[in-house]
Coordinates of C-alpha atoms in Angstrom, one line a residue:
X1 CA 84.3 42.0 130.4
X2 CA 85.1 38.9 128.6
X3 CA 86.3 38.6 125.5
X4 CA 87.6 35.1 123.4
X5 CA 88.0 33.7 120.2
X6 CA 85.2 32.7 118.4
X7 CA 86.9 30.9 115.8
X8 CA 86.0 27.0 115.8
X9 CA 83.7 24.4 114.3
X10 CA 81.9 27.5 112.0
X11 CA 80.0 25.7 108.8
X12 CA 80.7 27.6 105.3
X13 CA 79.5 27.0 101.5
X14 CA 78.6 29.2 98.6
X15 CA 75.1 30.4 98.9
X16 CA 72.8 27.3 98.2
X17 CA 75.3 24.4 98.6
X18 CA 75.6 22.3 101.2
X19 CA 78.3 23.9 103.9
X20 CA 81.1 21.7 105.7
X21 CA 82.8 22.4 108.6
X22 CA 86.3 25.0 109.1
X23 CA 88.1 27.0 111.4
X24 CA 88.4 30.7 111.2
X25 CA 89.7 32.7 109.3
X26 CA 89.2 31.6 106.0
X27 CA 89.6 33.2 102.6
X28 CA 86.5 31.8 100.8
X29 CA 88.4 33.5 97.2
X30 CA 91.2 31.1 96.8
X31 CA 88.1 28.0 96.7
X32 CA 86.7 29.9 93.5
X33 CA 89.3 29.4 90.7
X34 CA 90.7 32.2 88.4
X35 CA 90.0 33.1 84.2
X36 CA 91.6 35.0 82.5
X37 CA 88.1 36.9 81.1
X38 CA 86.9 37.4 85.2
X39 CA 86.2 40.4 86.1
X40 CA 88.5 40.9 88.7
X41 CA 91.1 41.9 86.5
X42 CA 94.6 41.3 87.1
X43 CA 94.5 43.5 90.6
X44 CA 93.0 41.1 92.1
X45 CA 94.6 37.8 90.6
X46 CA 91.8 37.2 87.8
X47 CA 89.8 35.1 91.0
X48 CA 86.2 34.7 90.5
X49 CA 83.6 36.3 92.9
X50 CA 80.9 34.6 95.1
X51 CA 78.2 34.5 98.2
X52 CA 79.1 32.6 101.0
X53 CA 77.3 31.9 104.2
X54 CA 79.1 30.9 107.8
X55 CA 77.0 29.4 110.3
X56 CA 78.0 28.7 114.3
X57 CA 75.6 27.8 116.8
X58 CA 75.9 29.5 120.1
X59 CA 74.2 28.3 123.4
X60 CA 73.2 31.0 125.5
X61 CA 73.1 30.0 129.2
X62 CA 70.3 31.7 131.5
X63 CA 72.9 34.1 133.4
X64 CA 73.2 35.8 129.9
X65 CA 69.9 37.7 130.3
X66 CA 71.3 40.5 132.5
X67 CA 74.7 41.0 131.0
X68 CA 76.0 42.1 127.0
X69 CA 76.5 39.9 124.6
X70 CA 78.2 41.0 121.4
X71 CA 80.3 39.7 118.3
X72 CA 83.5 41.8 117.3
X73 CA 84.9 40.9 113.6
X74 CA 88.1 42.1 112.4
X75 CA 87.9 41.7 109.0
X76 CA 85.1 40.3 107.0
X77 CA 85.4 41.1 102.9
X78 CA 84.1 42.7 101.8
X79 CA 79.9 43.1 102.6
X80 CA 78.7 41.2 105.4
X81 CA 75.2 40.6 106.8
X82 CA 74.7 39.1 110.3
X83 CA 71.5 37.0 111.0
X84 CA 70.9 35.8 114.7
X85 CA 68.1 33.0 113.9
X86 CA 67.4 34.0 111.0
X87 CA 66.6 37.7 111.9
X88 CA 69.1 40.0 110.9
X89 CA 70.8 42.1 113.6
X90 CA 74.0 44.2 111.4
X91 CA 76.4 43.9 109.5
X92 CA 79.8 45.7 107.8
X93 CA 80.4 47.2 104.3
X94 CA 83.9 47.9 104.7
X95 CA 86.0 44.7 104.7
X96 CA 89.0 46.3 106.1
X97 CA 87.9 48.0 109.8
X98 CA 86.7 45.8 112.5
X99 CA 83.0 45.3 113.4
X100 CA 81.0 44.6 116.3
X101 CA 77.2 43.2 116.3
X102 CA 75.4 43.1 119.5
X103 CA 73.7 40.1 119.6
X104 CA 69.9 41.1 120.5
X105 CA 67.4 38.6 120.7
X106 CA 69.5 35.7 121.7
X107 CA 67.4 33.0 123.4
X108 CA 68.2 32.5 126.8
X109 CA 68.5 28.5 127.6
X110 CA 68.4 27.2 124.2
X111 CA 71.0 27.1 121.3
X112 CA 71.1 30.0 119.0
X113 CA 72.4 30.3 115.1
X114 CA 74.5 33.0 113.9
X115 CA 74.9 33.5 110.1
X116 CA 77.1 35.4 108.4
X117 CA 76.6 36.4 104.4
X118 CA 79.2 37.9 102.2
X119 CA 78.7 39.0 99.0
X120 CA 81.7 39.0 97.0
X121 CA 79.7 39.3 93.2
X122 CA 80.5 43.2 92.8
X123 CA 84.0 42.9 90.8
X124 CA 86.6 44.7 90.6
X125 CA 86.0 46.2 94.1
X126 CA 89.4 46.8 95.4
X127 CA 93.1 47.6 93.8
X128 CA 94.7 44.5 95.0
X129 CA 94.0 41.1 96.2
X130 CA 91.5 41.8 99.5
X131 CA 90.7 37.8 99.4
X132 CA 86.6 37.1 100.2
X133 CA 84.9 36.1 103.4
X134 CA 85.6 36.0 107.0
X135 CA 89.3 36.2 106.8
X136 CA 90.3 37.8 110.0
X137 CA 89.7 36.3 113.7
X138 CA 86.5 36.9 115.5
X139 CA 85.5 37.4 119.3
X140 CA 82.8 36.8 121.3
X141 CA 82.1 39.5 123.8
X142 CA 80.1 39.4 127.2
X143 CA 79.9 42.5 129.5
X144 CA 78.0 43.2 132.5
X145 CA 74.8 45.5 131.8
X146 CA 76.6 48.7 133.4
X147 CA 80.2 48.1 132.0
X148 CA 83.4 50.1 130.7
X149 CA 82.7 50.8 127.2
X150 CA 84.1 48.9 124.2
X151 CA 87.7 50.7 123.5
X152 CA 86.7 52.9 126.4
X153 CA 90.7 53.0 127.8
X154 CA 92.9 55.6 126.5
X155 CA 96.5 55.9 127.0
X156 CA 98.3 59.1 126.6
X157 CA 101.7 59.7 127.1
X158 CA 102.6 63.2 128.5
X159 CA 106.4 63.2 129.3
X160 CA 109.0 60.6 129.4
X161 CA 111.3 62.6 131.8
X162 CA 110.1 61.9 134.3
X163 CA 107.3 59.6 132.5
X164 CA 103.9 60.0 133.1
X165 CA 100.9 59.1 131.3
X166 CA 97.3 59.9 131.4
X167 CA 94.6 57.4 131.3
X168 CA 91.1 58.2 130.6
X169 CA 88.2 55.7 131.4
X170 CA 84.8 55.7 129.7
X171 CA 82.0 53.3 131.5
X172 CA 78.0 53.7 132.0
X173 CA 78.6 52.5 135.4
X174 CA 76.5 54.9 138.2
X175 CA 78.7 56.1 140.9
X176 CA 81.5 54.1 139.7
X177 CA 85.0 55.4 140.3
X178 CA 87.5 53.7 138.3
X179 CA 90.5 52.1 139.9
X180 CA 93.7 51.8 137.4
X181 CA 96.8 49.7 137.4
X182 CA 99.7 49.6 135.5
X183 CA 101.8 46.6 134.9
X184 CA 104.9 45.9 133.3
X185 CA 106.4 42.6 133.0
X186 CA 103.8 41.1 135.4
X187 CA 104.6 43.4 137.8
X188 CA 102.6 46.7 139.0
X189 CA 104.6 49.6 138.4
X190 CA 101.9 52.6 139.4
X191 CA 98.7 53.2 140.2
X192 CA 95.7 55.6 140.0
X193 CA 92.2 56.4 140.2
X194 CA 89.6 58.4 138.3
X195 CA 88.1 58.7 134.9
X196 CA 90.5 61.5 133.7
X197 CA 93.7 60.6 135.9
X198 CA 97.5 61.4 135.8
X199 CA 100.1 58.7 136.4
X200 CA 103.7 58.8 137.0
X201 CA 105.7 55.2 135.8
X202 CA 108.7 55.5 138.0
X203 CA 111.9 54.1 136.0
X204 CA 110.3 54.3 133.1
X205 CA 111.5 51.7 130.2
X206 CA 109.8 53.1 126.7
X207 CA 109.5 52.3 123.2
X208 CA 111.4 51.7 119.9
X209 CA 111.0 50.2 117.0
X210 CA 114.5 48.1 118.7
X211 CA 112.4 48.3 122.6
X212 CA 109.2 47.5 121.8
X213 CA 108.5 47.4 125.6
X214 CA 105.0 47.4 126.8
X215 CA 103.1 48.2 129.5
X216 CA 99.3 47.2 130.4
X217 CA 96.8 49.5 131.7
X218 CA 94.1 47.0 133.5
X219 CA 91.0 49.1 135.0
X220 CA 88.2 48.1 137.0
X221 CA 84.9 49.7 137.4
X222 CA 82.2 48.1 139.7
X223 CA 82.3 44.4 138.4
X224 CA 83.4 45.8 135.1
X225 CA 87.5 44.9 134.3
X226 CA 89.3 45.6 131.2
X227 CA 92.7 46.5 129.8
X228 CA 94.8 47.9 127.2
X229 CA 98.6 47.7 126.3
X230 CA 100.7 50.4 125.7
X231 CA 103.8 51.8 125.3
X232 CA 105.7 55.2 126.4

Protein backbone atom coordinates (compact mmCIF):
# COMPACT_ATOMS: atom_id res chain seq x y z
CA UNK A 1 0.00 0.00 0.00
CA UNK A 2 0.99 3.47 -0.74
CA UNK A 3 -0.02 6.21 0.79
CA UNK A 4 1.32 10.25 0.28
CA UNK A 5 0.32 13.65 0.55
CA UNK A 6 -1.89 14.99 -1.75
CA UNK A 7 -1.52 18.43 -0.86
CA UNK A 8 -0.07 20.62 -3.79
CA UNK A 9 -1.03 22.90 -6.79
CA UNK A 10 -5.12 22.28 -5.78
CA UNK A 11 -7.25 25.38 -7.47
CA UNK A 12 -9.90 26.98 -4.91
CA UNK A 13 -12.64 29.91 -5.23
CA UNK A 14 -16.15 30.56 -3.89
CA UNK A 15 -18.66 28.81 -5.99
CA UNK A 16 -18.85 30.71 -9.37
CA UNK A 17 -15.64 32.79 -9.26
CA UNK A 18 -12.71 32.22 -10.90
CA UNK A 19 -10.33 29.71 -8.62
CA UNK A 20 -6.40 30.45 -8.20
CA UNK A 21 -3.99 28.16 -7.15
CA UNK A 22 -2.94 26.94 -3.13
CA UNK A 23 -1.52 24.41 -1.08
CA UNK A 24 -3.33 22.32 1.38
CA UNK A 25 -4.78 22.87 3.96
CA UNK A 26 -6.54 25.84 3.78
CA UNK A 27 -9.18 27.58 5.90
CA UNK A 28 -11.41 29.10 3.20
CA UNK A 29 -13.30 31.15 6.54
CA UNK A 30 -10.71 33.55 7.36
CA UNK A 31 -10.95 34.86 3.22
CA UNK A 32 -14.74 35.81 4.01
CA UNK A 33 -14.62 38.80 6.40
CA UNK A 34 -16.65 39.09 9.71
CA UNK A 35 -20.02 41.57 10.79
CA UNK A 36 -21.16 42.09 13.56
CA UNK A 37 -25.11 41.14 12.36
CA UNK A 38 -23.54 37.45 10.69
CA UNK A 39 -24.99 34.78 11.69
CA UNK A 40 -22.35 33.03 13.10
CA UNK A 41 -22.59 34.70 16.26
CA UNK A 42 -19.81 35.42 18.45
CA UNK A 43 -18.98 31.34 18.76
CA UNK A 44 -17.63 31.37 15.77
CA UNK A 45 -15.90 34.86 15.50
CA UNK A 46 -18.96 36.74 13.66
CA UNK A 47 -17.16 35.16 10.09
CA UNK A 48 -19.41 34.95 7.23
CA UNK A 49 -20.25 31.63 5.58
CA UNK A 50 -19.73 30.41 1.92
CA UNK A 51 -19.33 27.53 -0.96
CA UNK A 52 -16.12 26.78 -2.12
CA UNK A 53 -14.91 24.40 -4.73
CA UNK A 54 -11.11 22.74 -4.80
CA UNK A 55 -10.12 21.23 -7.95
CA UNK A 56 -6.66 18.89 -8.59
CA UNK A 57 -6.13 17.07 -11.63
CA UNK A 58 -4.81 13.57 -11.23
CA UNK A 59 -3.15 11.44 -14.03
CA UNK A 60 -3.95 7.97 -13.76
CA UNK A 61 -1.20 5.77 -15.37
CA UNK A 62 -2.37 2.43 -17.05
CA UNK A 63 -0.89 0.05 -14.13
CA UNK A 64 -3.74 1.66 -12.07
CA UNK A 65 -6.51 -0.54 -13.57
CA UNK A 66 -5.75 -3.60 -11.43
CA UNK A 67 -4.89 -2.06 -8.13
CA UNK A 68 -7.16 0.62 -5.43
CA UNK A 69 -7.15 3.88 -5.76
CA UNK A 70 -8.62 6.02 -2.99
CA UNK A 71 -8.55 9.63 -1.37
CA UNK A 72 -8.39 9.75 2.60
CA UNK A 73 -9.27 13.46 4.03
CA UNK A 74 -8.72 14.31 7.51
CA UNK A 75 -10.75 17.10 7.97
CA UNK A 76 -12.87 18.88 5.52
CA UNK A 77 -15.57 21.50 7.24
CA UNK A 78 -17.96 21.05 7.52
CA UNK A 79 -20.14 19.24 4.29
CA UNK A 80 -18.20 18.05 1.52
CA UNK A 81 -19.16 16.54 -1.85
CA UNK A 82 -16.45 14.73 -4.05
CA UNK A 83 -16.95 14.78 -7.85
CA UNK A 84 -14.40 12.61 -9.90
CA UNK A 85 -15.05 14.29 -13.57
CA UNK A 86 -17.79 15.67 -12.81
CA UNK A 87 -19.71 12.54 -11.46
CA UNK A 88 -19.96 12.48 -7.90
CA UNK A 89 -18.41 9.53 -6.01
CA UNK A 90 -18.88 10.61 -1.85
CA UNK A 91 -18.47 12.78 0.37
CA UNK A 92 -18.38 13.75 4.44
CA UNK A 93 -20.92 15.56 6.63
CA UNK A 94 -19.00 15.62 9.66
CA UNK A 95 -16.04 18.11 9.43
CA UNK A 96 -14.26 16.68 12.25
CA UNK A 97 -13.56 12.65 11.47
CA UNK A 98 -11.47 11.64 8.57
CA UNK A 99 -12.88 10.51 5.25
CA UNK A 100 -11.94 8.23 2.52
CA UNK A 101 -13.48 8.31 -1.18
CA UNK A 102 -12.56 5.49 -3.42
CA UNK A 103 -12.01 6.88 -6.53
CA UNK A 104 -14.22 4.77 -9.05
CA UNK A 105 -14.23 5.58 -12.54
CA UNK A 106 -10.88 7.11 -12.87
CA UNK A 107 -9.71 6.95 -16.51
CA UNK A 108 -6.93 4.92 -17.00
CA UNK A 109 -4.12 6.88 -19.36
CA UNK A 110 -5.65 10.14 -19.37
CA UNK A 111 -5.76 13.05 -16.72
CA UNK A 112 -8.60 12.98 -14.31
CA UNK A 113 -10.35 16.02 -12.18
CA UNK A 114 -11.27 15.71 -8.70
CA UNK A 115 -13.63 18.43 -7.14
CA UNK A 116 -14.32 18.95 -3.86
CA UNK A 117 -17.53 21.25 -2.67
CA UNK A 118 -18.12 22.62 0.83
CA UNK A 119 -20.93 24.17 1.83
CA UNK A 120 -20.33 26.43 4.68
CA UNK A 121 -24.03 28.65 4.26
CA UNK A 122 -25.82 26.73 7.30
CA UNK A 123 -24.73 29.23 10.31
CA UNK A 124 -24.28 28.76 13.43
CA UNK A 125 -23.25 25.17 12.96
CA UNK A 126 -20.80 24.52 15.56
CA UNK A 127 -19.96 26.07 19.32
CA UNK A 128 -16.67 27.43 18.39
CA UNK A 129 -14.53 28.54 15.59
CA UNK A 130 -14.40 25.05 13.25
CA UNK A 131 -12.88 27.38 10.24
CA UNK A 132 -14.49 26.30 6.57
CA UNK A 133 -13.05 24.13 3.82
CA UNK A 134 -10.34 21.57 3.40
CA UNK A 135 -8.38 22.44 6.40
CA UNK A 136 -6.65 19.27 7.24
CA UNK A 137 -3.93 17.35 5.01
CA UNK A 138 -5.11 14.92 2.46
CA UNK A 139 -3.65 11.53 1.04
CA UNK A 140 -3.80 9.75 -1.93
CA UNK A 141 -4.11 6.01 -1.45
CA UNK A 142 -3.16 3.07 -3.98
CA UNK A 143 -3.50 -0.62 -2.89
CA UNK A 144 -3.14 -3.79 -4.63
CA UNK A 145 -6.67 -5.39 -5.63
CA UNK A 146 -6.26 -8.13 -2.73
CA UNK A 147 -4.66 -5.93 0.07
CA UNK A 148 -4.61 -5.49 4.01
CA UNK A 149 -7.57 -3.39 4.77
CA UNK A 150 -7.49 0.32 5.54
CA UNK A 151 -6.74 0.63 9.49
CA UNK A 152 -6.69 -3.18 9.26
CA UNK A 153 -3.53 -3.40 12.04
CA UNK A 154 -4.35 -3.49 15.58
CA UNK A 155 -2.03 -3.30 18.43
CA UNK A 156 -2.92 -4.54 21.78
CA UNK A 157 -0.87 -4.53 24.65
CA UNK A 158 -1.22 -7.55 27.06
CA UNK A 159 1.53 -7.31 29.74
CA UNK A 160 4.50 -5.16 30.20
CA UNK A 161 6.29 -7.61 32.54
CA UNK A 162 7.48 -9.41 30.59
CA UNK A 163 5.89 -7.20 27.51
CA UNK A 164 3.95 -8.70 25.00
CA UNK A 165 1.56 -7.49 22.62
CA UNK A 166 -0.92 -8.87 20.24
CA UNK A 167 -1.37 -7.89 16.75
CA UNK A 168 -4.25 -8.57 14.76
CA UNK A 169 -4.27 -8.33 10.80
CA UNK A 170 -7.25 -7.87 8.68
CA UNK A 171 -6.60 -8.39 4.66
CA UNK A 172 -8.95 -9.84 1.66
CA UNK A 173 -5.89 -11.60 0.54
CA UNK A 174 -6.73 -15.60 -0.36
CA UNK A 175 -4.31 -17.87 1.38
CA UNK A 176 -2.31 -15.12 2.67
CA UNK A 177 -0.55 -15.51 5.96
CA UNK A 178 0.58 -12.44 7.39
CA UNK A 179 4.18 -11.95 8.29
CA UNK A 180 4.75 -9.16 11.28
CA UNK A 181 7.72 -7.17 12.41
CA UNK A 182 8.34 -5.08 15.03
CA UNK A 183 10.84 -2.23 15.02
CA UNK A 184 12.07 0.08 17.32
CA UNK A 185 14.45 2.71 16.63
CA UNK A 186 15.15 1.22 13.14
CA UNK A 187 15.91 -1.81 14.52
CA UNK A 188 13.68 -5.21 14.63
CA UNK A 189 13.08 -6.10 18.03
CA UNK A 190 10.54 -9.33 17.49
CA UNK A 191 8.71 -11.04 15.18
CA UNK A 192 5.63 -13.04 14.35
CA UNK A 193 3.19 -14.53 12.13
CA UNK A 194 -0.56 -14.83 11.76
CA UNK A 195 -3.74 -12.83 11.67
CA UNK A 196 -4.46 -13.08 15.42
CA UNK A 197 -0.74 -13.54 16.82
CA UNK A 198 1.08 -13.07 20.17
CA UNK A 199 4.37 -11.22 20.44
CA UNK A 200 6.88 -10.98 23.09
CA UNK A 201 9.21 -7.39 22.83
CA UNK A 202 12.22 -8.56 24.81
CA UNK A 203 13.57 -5.43 26.92
CA UNK A 204 10.78 -3.74 26.48
CA UNK A 205 11.13 0.31 26.59
CA UNK A 206 7.24 1.66 27.08
CA UNK A 207 5.32 4.82 27.20
CA UNK A 208 4.75 8.08 29.17
CA UNK A 209 3.51 11.10 28.72
CA UNK A 210 7.72 11.91 29.74
CA UNK A 211 8.77 8.33 27.22
CA UNK A 212 6.75 8.70 24.55
CA UNK A 213 8.73 5.71 22.98
CA UNK A 214 7.36 4.07 20.00
CA UNK A 215 7.46 1.09 18.30
CA UNK A 216 6.29 0.19 14.54
CA UNK A 217 4.34 -2.74 13.74
CA UNK A 218 5.11 -3.23 9.68
CA UNK A 219 3.07 -6.39 8.16
CA UNK A 220 3.19 -7.87 4.89
CA UNK A 221 0.57 -9.89 3.25
CA UNK A 222 1.20 -11.28 -0.36
CA UNK A 223 2.38 -7.94 -2.11
CA UNK A 224 0.35 -6.11 0.34
CA UNK A 225 2.79 -3.99 3.22
CA UNK A 226 1.53 -1.71 5.78
CA UNK A 227 2.33 -0.39 9.25
CA UNK A 228 1.21 1.09 12.34
CA UNK A 229 3.13 2.79 15.40
CA UNK A 230 2.54 2.09 18.78
CA UNK A 231 3.46 2.23 22.05
CA UNK A 232 3.50 -0.31 25.25
Amino acid sequence: MEKTLFCQQWRFGKAGETKRCLDLPHDAMQEQGRRADAPSGRSEAFFLGGSYEYEKTLFAPAEWKDKLVWLEFEGVYPKARVLLNGKEIGGCNYGYSRSRVALEGLRYGEVNTITVLVDDEGHPNSRWYGGAGIYRPVYLIISPGYHIQLDGIRVTTLSYAPAEIQVEVMHNVPDGTATIEIFFEGKAVASGSGENCRIRIPDARLWDAEHPNLYTCWVTVGEDQAETRFGI
